[in-house]
mmCIF file of C-alpha atoms and ligand atoms in Angstrom:
data_model
loop_
_atom_site.group_PDB
_atom_site.id
_atom_site.type_symbol
_atom_site.label_atom_id
_atom_site.label_comp_id
_atom_site.label_asym_id
_atom_site.label_seq_id
_atom_site.Cartn_x
_atom_site.Cartn_y
_atom_site.Cartn_z
ATOM 1 C CA UNK A 21 104.432 21.731 138.529
ATOM 2 C CA UNK A 22 103.552 19.484 141.485
ATOM 3 C CA UNK A 23 105.636 19.701 144.637
ATOM 4 C CA UNK A 24 106.734 16.414 146.215
ATOM 5 C CA UNK A 25 110.131 17.132 147.758
ATOM 6 C CA UNK A 26 110.610 20.125 150.029
ATOM 7 C CA UNK A 27 113.985 21.289 151.373
ATOM 8 C CA UNK A 28 114.132 23.727 154.262
ATOM 9 C CA UNK A 29 117.341 25.623 154.924
ATOM 10 C CA UNK A 30 117.773 26.735 158.532
ATOM 11 C CA UNK A 31 116.490 24.621 161.422
ATOM 12 C CA UNK A 32 115.559 27.331 163.922
ATOM 13 C CA UNK A 33 112.027 27.805 165.243
ATOM 14 C CA UNK A 34 110.652 28.844 161.856
ATOM 15 C CA UNK A 35 112.508 26.282 159.720
ATOM 16 C CA UNK A 36 111.604 23.462 162.129
ATOM 17 C CA UNK A 37 107.962 24.508 162.072
ATOM 18 C CA UNK A 38 107.879 24.564 158.263
ATOM 19 C CA UNK A 39 109.545 21.132 158.113
ATOM 20 C CA UNK A 40 107.006 19.799 160.603
ATOM 21 C CA UNK A 41 103.856 21.041 158.842
ATOM 22 C CA UNK A 42 105.214 19.942 155.440
ATOM 23 C CA UNK A 43 105.953 16.429 156.750
ATOM 24 C CA UNK A 44 102.529 16.149 158.407
ATOM 25 C CA UNK A 45 100.978 16.960 155.000
ATOM 26 C CA UNK A 46 102.918 14.083 153.427
ATOM 27 C CA UNK A 47 105.775 15.867 151.644
ATOM 28 C CA UNK A 48 109.268 14.350 151.591
ATOM 29 C CA UNK A 49 111.191 16.854 153.664
ATOM 30 C CA UNK A 50 114.887 17.573 154.096
ATOM 31 C CA UNK A 51 115.856 19.989 156.873
ATOM 32 C CA UNK A 52 119.340 21.458 156.577
ATOM 33 C CA UNK A 53 121.476 23.421 159.012
ATOM 34 C CA UNK A 54 125.185 24.011 159.383
ATOM 35 C CA UNK A 55 125.818 21.646 162.285
ATOM 36 C CA UNK A 56 124.479 18.480 163.840
ATOM 37 C CA UNK A 57 123.823 20.166 167.176
ATOM 38 C CA UNK A 58 121.303 22.552 165.589
ATOM 39 C CA UNK A 59 119.691 19.609 163.782
ATOM 40 C CA UNK A 60 119.401 17.576 166.997
ATOM 41 C CA UNK A 61 117.724 20.545 168.700
ATOM 42 C CA UNK A 62 115.337 20.881 165.768
ATOM 43 C CA UNK A 63 114.474 17.184 165.840
ATOM 44 C CA UNK A 64 113.568 17.195 169.517
ATOM 45 C CA UNK A 65 111.585 20.448 169.104
ATOM 46 C CA UNK A 66 109.574 18.929 166.252
ATOM 47 C CA UNK A 67 108.934 15.746 168.250
ATOM 48 C CA UNK A 68 107.784 17.793 171.247
ATOM 49 C CA UNK A 69 105.410 19.859 169.094
ATOM 50 C CA UNK A 70 103.986 16.811 167.271
ATOM 51 C CA UNK A 71 103.370 15.003 170.562
ATOM 52 C CA UNK A 72 101.644 18.068 171.978
ATOM 53 C CA UNK A 73 99.388 18.319 168.920
ATOM 54 C CA UNK A 74 98.601 14.588 169.129
ATOM 55 C CA UNK A 75 97.766 14.876 172.846
ATOM 56 C CA UNK A 76 95.245 17.596 171.912
ATOM 57 C CA UNK A 77 93.782 15.463 169.061
ATOM 58 C CA UNK A 78 94.925 18.003 166.485
ATOM 59 C CA UNK A 79 96.781 15.239 164.628
ATOM 60 C CA UNK A 80 96.451 11.446 164.822
ATOM 61 C CA UNK A 81 98.992 9.649 167.070
ATOM 62 C CA UNK A 82 100.311 7.727 164.035
ATOM 63 C CA UNK A 83 101.194 11.051 162.379
ATOM 64 C CA UNK A 84 103.833 11.762 165.030
ATOM 65 C CA UNK A 85 106.134 8.933 163.924
ATOM 66 C CA UNK A 86 105.133 9.219 160.267
ATOM 67 C CA UNK A 87 106.000 12.934 160.168
ATOM 68 C CA UNK A 88 109.303 12.401 161.991
ATOM 69 C CA UNK A 89 110.185 9.603 159.587
ATOM 70 C CA UNK A 90 109.329 11.916 156.680
ATOM 71 C CA UNK A 91 112.044 14.414 157.600
ATOM 72 C CA UNK A 92 115.709 13.873 156.728
ATOM 73 C CA UNK A 93 118.164 15.977 158.694
ATOM 74 C CA UNK A 94 121.441 16.980 157.047
ATOM 75 C CA UNK A 95 124.247 19.507 157.325
ATOM 76 C CA UNK A 96 125.048 19.188 153.601
ATOM 77 C CA UNK A 97 123.403 21.959 151.577
ATOM 78 C CA UNK A 98 123.988 20.256 148.212
ATOM 79 C CA UNK A 99 122.430 17.004 149.364
ATOM 80 C CA UNK A 100 119.513 18.868 150.925
ATOM 81 C CA UNK A 101 118.451 20.627 147.736
ATOM 82 C CA UNK A 102 119.532 18.308 144.880
ATOM 83 C CA UNK A 103 116.113 16.651 144.533
ATOM 84 C CA UNK A 104 113.965 19.481 145.869
ATOM 85 C CA UNK A 105 110.984 20.831 143.933
ATOM 86 C CA UNK A 106 110.635 23.597 146.498
ATOM 87 C CA UNK A 107 113.407 25.068 148.676
ATOM 88 C CA UNK A 108 112.344 27.285 151.592
ATOM 89 C CA UNK A 109 115.031 29.408 153.178
ATOM 90 C CA UNK A 110 114.606 30.236 156.876
ATOM 91 C CA UNK A 111 118.093 31.391 157.847
ATOM 92 C CA UNK A 112 119.178 34.439 159.872
ATOM 93 C CA UNK A 113 117.480 37.741 158.939
ATOM 94 C CA UNK A 114 120.348 39.406 157.120
ATOM 95 C CA UNK A 115 120.290 40.480 153.471
ATOM 96 C CA UNK A 116 123.902 39.542 152.676
ATOM 97 C CA UNK A 117 123.542 36.084 154.242
ATOM 98 C CA UNK A 118 120.329 35.426 152.332
ATOM 99 C CA UNK A 119 121.767 36.694 149.040
ATOM 100 C CA UNK A 120 124.869 34.497 149.429
ATOM 101 C CA UNK A 121 122.616 31.525 150.138
ATOM 102 C CA UNK A 122 120.401 32.196 147.108
ATOM 103 C CA UNK A 123 123.499 32.347 144.870
ATOM 104 C CA UNK A 124 124.477 28.902 146.158
ATOM 105 C CA UNK A 125 120.930 27.561 145.835
ATOM 106 C CA UNK A 126 120.836 28.688 142.226
ATOM 107 C CA UNK A 127 123.790 26.456 141.386
ATOM 108 C CA UNK A 128 122.983 23.522 143.706
ATOM 109 C CA UNK A 129 119.275 23.062 143.002
ATOM 110 C CA UNK A 130 117.514 21.846 139.869
ATOM 111 C CA UNK A 131 116.832 24.681 137.382
ATOM 112 C CA UNK A 132 113.071 24.095 137.677
ATOM 113 C CA UNK A 133 113.043 24.207 141.506
ATOM 114 C CA UNK A 134 111.179 27.019 143.227
ATOM 115 C CA UNK A 135 113.290 28.972 145.719
ATOM 116 C CA UNK A 136 111.314 30.630 148.511
ATOM 117 C CA UNK A 137 112.378 32.936 151.307
ATOM 118 C CA UNK A 138 110.685 33.021 154.700
ATOM 119 C CA UNK A 139 112.088 36.499 155.384
ATOM 120 C CA UNK A 140 109.831 38.562 157.634
ATOM 121 C CA UNK A 141 110.748 41.934 156.155
ATOM 122 C CA UNK A 142 113.311 41.926 153.324
ATOM 123 C CA UNK A 143 111.898 42.614 149.852
ATOM 124 C CA UNK A 144 111.881 39.417 147.776
ATOM 125 C CA UNK A 145 113.060 41.259 144.653
ATOM 126 C CA UNK A 146 116.165 42.338 146.550
ATOM 127 C CA UNK A 147 116.982 38.767 147.575
ATOM 128 C CA UNK A 148 116.276 37.516 144.035
ATOM 129 C CA UNK A 149 118.386 40.272 142.429
ATOM 130 C CA UNK A 150 121.653 38.333 142.901
ATOM 131 C CA UNK A 151 120.342 35.366 140.908
ATOM 132 C CA UNK A 152 119.358 34.889 137.288
ATOM 133 C CA UNK A 153 116.221 33.050 138.338
ATOM 134 C CA UNK A 154 113.758 35.720 139.467
ATOM 135 C CA UNK A 155 110.757 33.957 137.912
ATOM 136 C CA UNK A 156 111.301 30.981 140.237
ATOM 137 C CA UNK A 157 111.748 33.023 143.426
ATOM 138 C CA UNK A 158 108.922 33.885 145.824
ATOM 139 C CA UNK A 159 108.300 34.965 149.410
ATOM 140 C CA UNK A 160 106.496 32.523 151.706
ATOM 141 C CA UNK A 161 106.280 34.173 155.095
ATOM 142 C CA UNK A 162 105.164 31.758 157.804
ATOM 143 C CA UNK A 163 104.004 33.002 161.204
ATOM 144 C CA UNK A 164 105.302 31.924 164.596
ATOM 145 C CA UNK A 165 104.347 29.387 165.963
ATOM 146 C CA UNK A 166 104.142 27.788 162.506
ATOM 147 C CA UNK A 167 102.092 24.687 163.470
ATOM 148 C CA UNK A 168 99.389 26.832 165.111
ATOM 149 C CA UNK A 169 99.037 29.885 162.863
ATOM 150 C CA UNK A 170 96.634 29.512 159.937
ATOM 151 C CA UNK A 171 97.799 32.469 157.855
ATOM 152 C CA UNK A 172 100.893 32.709 155.657
ATOM 153 C CA UNK A 173 101.885 35.711 153.556
ATOM 154 C CA UNK A 174 102.808 34.994 149.950
ATOM 155 C CA UNK A 175 104.829 37.613 148.118
ATOM 156 C CA UNK A 176 105.622 37.877 144.438
ATOM 157 C CA UNK A 177 108.966 39.415 143.574
ATOM 158 C CA UNK A 178 109.122 41.645 140.502
ATOM 159 C CA UNK A 179 109.853 38.673 138.215
ATOM 160 C CA UNK A 180 107.960 35.838 139.978
ATOM 161 C CA UNK A 181 106.026 33.823 137.363
ATOM 162 C CA UNK A 182 102.344 32.913 137.633
ATOM 163 C CA UNK A 183 103.342 29.259 137.594
ATOM 164 C CA UNK A 184 105.644 29.736 140.609
ATOM 165 C CA UNK A 185 102.896 31.641 142.422
ATOM 166 C CA UNK A 186 100.198 29.029 141.714
ATOM 167 C CA UNK A 187 102.496 26.153 142.685
ATOM 168 C CA UNK A 188 103.389 27.836 145.983
ATOM 169 C CA UNK A 189 99.681 28.532 146.648
ATOM 170 C CA UNK A 190 98.851 24.842 146.079
ATOM 171 C CA UNK A 191 101.623 23.788 148.484
ATOM 172 C CA UNK A 192 100.340 26.170 151.182
ATOM 173 C CA UNK A 193 96.772 24.928 150.812
ATOM 174 C CA UNK A 194 97.926 21.309 151.019
ATOM 175 C CA UNK A 195 99.685 21.980 154.325
ATOM 176 C CA UNK A 196 96.449 23.512 155.642
ATOM 177 C CA UNK A 197 97.476 27.157 155.537
ATOM 178 C CA UNK A 198 95.526 30.143 154.240
ATOM 179 C CA UNK A 199 97.782 32.164 151.916
ATOM 180 C CA UNK A 200 97.368 35.937 151.867
ATOM 181 C CA UNK A 201 99.040 37.887 149.084
ATOM 182 C CA UNK A 202 101.153 40.829 150.224
ATOM 183 C CA UNK A 203 102.916 43.439 148.081
ATOM 184 C CA UNK A 204 106.707 43.226 147.924
ATOM 185 C CA UNK A 205 107.723 46.138 150.133
ATOM 186 C CA UNK A 206 109.743 45.989 153.357
ATOM 187 C CA UNK A 207 107.729 44.294 156.107
ATOM 188 C CA UNK A 208 104.949 43.124 153.737
ATOM 189 C CA UNK A 209 101.634 43.353 155.694
ATOM 190 C CA UNK A 210 102.208 41.565 158.996
ATOM 191 C CA UNK A 211 105.679 42.701 160.053
ATOM 192 C CA UNK A 212 104.926 46.253 158.869
ATOM 193 C CA UNK A 213 102.097 46.485 161.372
ATOM 194 C CA UNK A 214 103.292 44.189 164.187
ATOM 195 C CA UNK A 215 106.869 45.502 164.336
ATOM 196 C CA UNK A 216 105.540 49.034 164.785
ATOM 197 C CA UNK A 217 103.183 47.816 167.528
ATOM 198 C CA UNK A 218 105.971 45.989 169.373
ATOM 199 C CA UNK A 219 108.413 48.901 168.978
ATOM 200 C CA UNK A 220 105.772 51.236 170.434
ATOM 201 C CA UNK A 221 105.246 48.866 173.367
ATOM 202 C CA UNK A 222 108.989 49.009 174.134
ATOM 203 C CA UNK A 223 108.762 52.808 174.151
ATOM 204 C CA UNK A 224 105.754 52.684 176.484
ATOM 205 C CA UNK A 225 107.603 50.446 178.941
ATOM 206 C CA UNK A 226 110.366 53.029 179.031
ATOM 207 C CA UNK A 227 107.746 55.687 179.718
ATOM 208 C CA UNK A 228 106.675 53.774 182.837
ATOM 209 C CA UNK A 229 103.971 51.322 181.741
ATOM 210 C CA UNK A 230 104.393 47.771 183.039
ATOM 211 C CA UNK A 231 104.696 45.075 180.321
ATOM 212 C CA UNK A 232 101.956 43.018 181.990
ATOM 213 C CA UNK A 233 99.583 46.009 181.924
ATOM 214 C CA UNK A 234 100.256 46.680 178.239
ATOM 215 C CA UNK A 235 99.658 43.005 177.456
ATOM 216 C CA UNK A 236 96.493 42.738 179.547
ATOM 217 C CA UNK A 237 95.131 45.952 178.046
ATOM 218 C CA UNK A 238 95.637 44.732 174.479
ATOM 219 C CA UNK A 239 94.118 41.333 175.261
ATOM 220 C CA UNK A 240 91.078 42.571 177.178
ATOM 221 C CA UNK A 241 90.481 45.915 175.479
ATOM 222 C CA UNK A 242 91.485 45.136 171.905
ATOM 223 C CA UNK A 243 90.908 41.373 171.669
ATOM 224 C CA UNK A 244 94.491 40.510 170.737
ATOM 225 C CA UNK A 245 95.389 36.850 171.457
ATOM 226 C CA UNK A 246 98.571 37.978 173.183
ATOM 227 C CA UNK A 247 99.915 41.385 174.136
ATOM 228 C CA UNK A 248 102.750 43.127 172.251
ATOM 229 C CA UNK A 249 105.359 42.478 174.966
ATOM 230 C CA UNK A 250 104.497 38.766 174.983
ATOM 231 C CA UNK A 251 104.564 38.810 171.193
ATOM 232 C CA UNK A 252 107.999 40.444 171.134
ATOM 233 C CA UNK A 253 109.232 37.685 173.437
ATOM 234 C CA UNK A 254 107.738 35.097 171.083
ATOM 235 C CA UNK A 255 109.128 36.410 167.775
ATOM 236 C CA UNK A 256 112.429 37.704 169.187
ATOM 237 C CA UNK A 257 113.437 41.328 169.767
ATOM 238 C CA UNK A 258 116.149 41.106 167.089
ATOM 239 C CA UNK A 259 113.567 40.118 164.444
ATOM 240 C CA UNK A 260 111.382 43.137 165.236
ATOM 241 C CA UNK A 261 114.450 45.396 165.279
ATOM 242 C CA UNK A 262 115.604 44.079 161.902
ATOM 243 C CA UNK A 263 112.120 44.637 160.486
ATOM 244 C CA UNK A 264 112.073 48.229 161.735
ATOM 245 C CA UNK A 265 115.563 48.864 160.347
ATOM 246 C CA UNK A 266 114.551 47.517 156.930
ATOM 247 C CA UNK A 267 111.428 49.677 156.906
ATOM 248 C CA UNK A 268 113.407 52.749 158.070
ATOM 249 C CA UNK A 269 115.860 52.135 155.234
ATOM 250 C CA UNK A 270 113.050 51.958 152.639
ATOM 251 C CA UNK A 271 110.357 54.306 153.989
ATOM 252 C CA UNK A 272 112.144 56.782 156.265
ATOM 253 C CA UNK A 273 112.946 57.680 159.842
ATOM 254 C CA UNK A 274 109.471 57.168 161.324
ATOM 255 C CA UNK A 275 110.252 53.431 161.357
ATOM 256 C CA UNK A 276 113.566 53.758 163.193
ATOM 257 C CA UNK A 277 113.701 51.203 166.039
ATOM 258 C CA UNK A 278 113.424 52.787 169.484
ATOM 259 C CA UNK A 279 116.882 53.015 171.149
ATOM 260 C CA UNK A 280 115.574 50.839 173.992
ATOM 261 C CA UNK A 281 114.684 48.066 171.528
ATOM 262 C CA UNK A 282 118.258 48.190 170.233
ATOM 263 C CA UNK A 283 119.611 48.121 173.802
ATOM 264 C CA UNK A 284 117.475 45.110 174.685
ATOM 265 C CA UNK A 285 118.794 43.268 171.624
ATOM 266 C CA UNK A 286 122.405 44.141 172.530
ATOM 267 C CA UNK A 287 121.795 42.890 176.076
ATOM 268 C CA UNK A 288 120.505 39.551 174.772
ATOM 269 C CA UNK A 289 116.963 40.138 176.026
ATOM 270 C CA UNK A 290 115.561 38.550 172.875
ATOM 271 C CA UNK A 291 112.684 36.728 174.555
ATOM 272 C CA UNK A 292 111.929 32.995 174.699
ATOM 273 C CA UNK A 293 114.950 31.999 172.604
ATOM 274 C CA UNK A 294 117.416 33.442 175.134
ATOM 275 C CA UNK A 295 115.228 32.725 178.161
ATOM 276 C CA UNK A 296 114.767 36.406 178.988
ATOM 277 C CA UNK A 297 112.776 39.201 177.417
ATOM 278 C CA UNK A 298 110.046 41.181 179.103
ATOM 279 C CA UNK A 299 109.309 37.951 180.929
ATOM 280 C CA UNK A 300 111.580 35.269 182.395
ATOM 281 C CA UNK A 301 111.439 31.838 180.712
ATOM 282 C CA UNK A 302 114.405 30.287 182.522
ATOM 283 C CA UNK A 303 112.443 28.232 185.052
HETATM 284 N N1 CAA B 411 103.520 23.289 168.594
HETATM 285 C C1 CAA B 411 102.613 22.723 169.405
HETATM 286 N N2 CAA B 411 102.079 23.366 170.454
HETATM 287 C C2 CAA B 411 102.474 24.643 170.678
HETATM 288 C C3 CAA B 411 103.418 25.290 169.861
HETATM 289 C C4 CAA B 411 103.950 24.563 168.772
HETATM 290 N N3 CAA B 411 104.865 25.077 167.955
HETATM 291 N N4 CAA B 411 103.626 26.541 170.325
HETATM 292 C C5 CAA B 411 102.828 26.679 171.405
HETATM 293 N N5 CAA B 411 102.153 25.542 171.616
HETATM 294 C C6 CAA B 411 101.248 25.234 172.700
HETATM 295 C C7 CAA B 411 101.719 25.789 174.013
HETATM 296 O O1 CAA B 411 102.754 25.031 174.562
HETATM 297 C C8 CAA B 411 100.455 25.729 174.838
HETATM 298 O O2 CAA B 411 100.317 24.419 175.322
HETATM 299 P P1 CAA B 411 99.545 24.079 176.699
HETATM 300 O O3 CAA B 411 98.101 24.325 176.404
HETATM 301 O O4 CAA B 411 99.857 22.626 176.902
HETATM 302 O O5 CAA B 411 100.118 24.963 177.730
HETATM 303 C C9 CAA B 411 99.412 26.002 173.799
HETATM 304 O O6 CAA B 411 100.011 25.840 172.507
HETATM 305 C C10 CAA B 411 98.882 27.404 173.855
HETATM 306 O O7 CAA B 411 97.776 27.318 173.101
HETATM 307 P P2 CAA B 411 96.431 27.887 173.627
HETATM 308 O O8 CAA B 411 95.441 27.513 172.604
HETATM 309 O O9 CAA B 411 96.191 27.560 175.037
HETATM 310 O O10 CAA B 411 96.803 29.410 173.646
HETATM 311 P P3 CAA B 411 96.299 30.496 172.720
HETATM 312 O O11 CAA B 411 94.855 30.326 172.485
HETATM 313 O O12 CAA B 411 96.808 31.771 173.272
HETATM 314 O O13 CAA B 411 97.009 30.246 171.319
HETATM 315 C C11 CAA B 411 98.615 31.282 169.963
HETATM 316 C C12 CAA B 411 98.350 30.402 171.198
HETATM 317 C C13 CAA B 411 98.045 30.591 168.732
HETATM 318 C C14 CAA B 411 100.117 31.410 169.812
HETATM 319 C C15 CAA B 411 97.903 32.651 170.164
HETATM 320 O O14 CAA B 411 98.309 33.214 171.376
HETATM 321 C C16 CAA B 411 98.215 33.627 169.055
HETATM 322 O O15 CAA B 411 97.620 33.590 167.989
HETATM 323 N N6 CAA B 411 99.163 34.549 169.325
HETATM 324 C C17 CAA B 411 99.597 35.528 168.316
HETATM 325 C C18 CAA B 411 100.765 34.957 167.580
HETATM 326 C C19 CAA B 411 101.186 35.853 166.462
HETATM 327 O O16 CAA B 411 100.782 36.991 166.312
HETATM 328 N N7 CAA B 411 102.049 35.297 165.608
HETATM 329 C C20 CAA B 411 102.604 36.049 164.495
HETATM 330 C C21 CAA B 411 103.828 36.716 164.982
HETATM 331 S S1 CAA B 411 104.584 37.636 163.705
HETATM 332 C C22 CAA B 411 105.480 36.519 162.904
HETATM 333 O O17 CAA B 411 105.648 35.375 163.255
HETATM 334 C C23 CAA B 411 106.109 37.040 161.687
HETATM 335 C C24 CAA B 411 107.479 37.518 161.874
HETATM 336 O O18 CAA B 411 108.248 37.235 160.988
HETATM 337 C C25 CAA B 411 107.904 38.391 162.951
#
């Protein structure tokens, strides 16, 4: 099956990024969210990112307008998915919400459409279990920031067909990403390792280390592109906490999120998206 029309459900940072890179690669894209305000925010975020990439010669200037014109924005889920060959879900990290959405997608989309989840930690088989369409369901886990990160995890659920897998691989290659296959367990490869790293950094801050020292140490001593406190601010503390909770549920207590991570989430110190995390982004 060849993908032409891609629908993305959820217009947050991840969904917007996926819409952007799909449109730049020439796909017809529909980006759906529940209200026009969220869609307006997504549109200006995509424009900002495209213009930045064009200014750095990473895309041609003509691609800015062409990509924006290639994305339809809608609040209507049925309209978004009716013609889609591939639907990518990037909604809130919550199993019940995702399962409810997949039930709807099963009835609203064409029977031959592939339904993908961008979950960072929830097993794909668990999301697919509420549908009768497991062979068409797959995990496509993009990394933040989507336009800049080369790697994408691809995860087969228990019933995912070879055809679904190969079609998703071809889509990822066409958008310029390098797919890496990960086994379908909580956290896959990337969140399993990074969430633990970020959770440990939170613990070390509570023990008296300064966030800037942890970040500098990991950049200069371990060659990481950004330190774990900066990374937590980028991905969002609630995403790391959810990943840890999912892994604790499936693998045991050693993955329990540190109480300080939970407290930071409750206090709204999520990072860039709320303007405050370990660092202040409100200026
Ligand atoms: N679109 C366009 N430009 C963007 C952008 C976007 N979406 N996001 C950031 N930029 C821009 C910045 O605004 C900045 O621009 P200026 O140069 O004008 O200030 C520039 O990119 C920064 O790029 P640099 O090349 O100067 O910086 P860098 O070399 O540090 O690269 C990075 C940035 C690629 C993000 C790098 O720091 C990196 O690889 N960090 C690690 C990110 C990571 O680990 N991501 C995975 C997180 S885990 C995840 O996402 C999964 C999950 O589910 C939790």
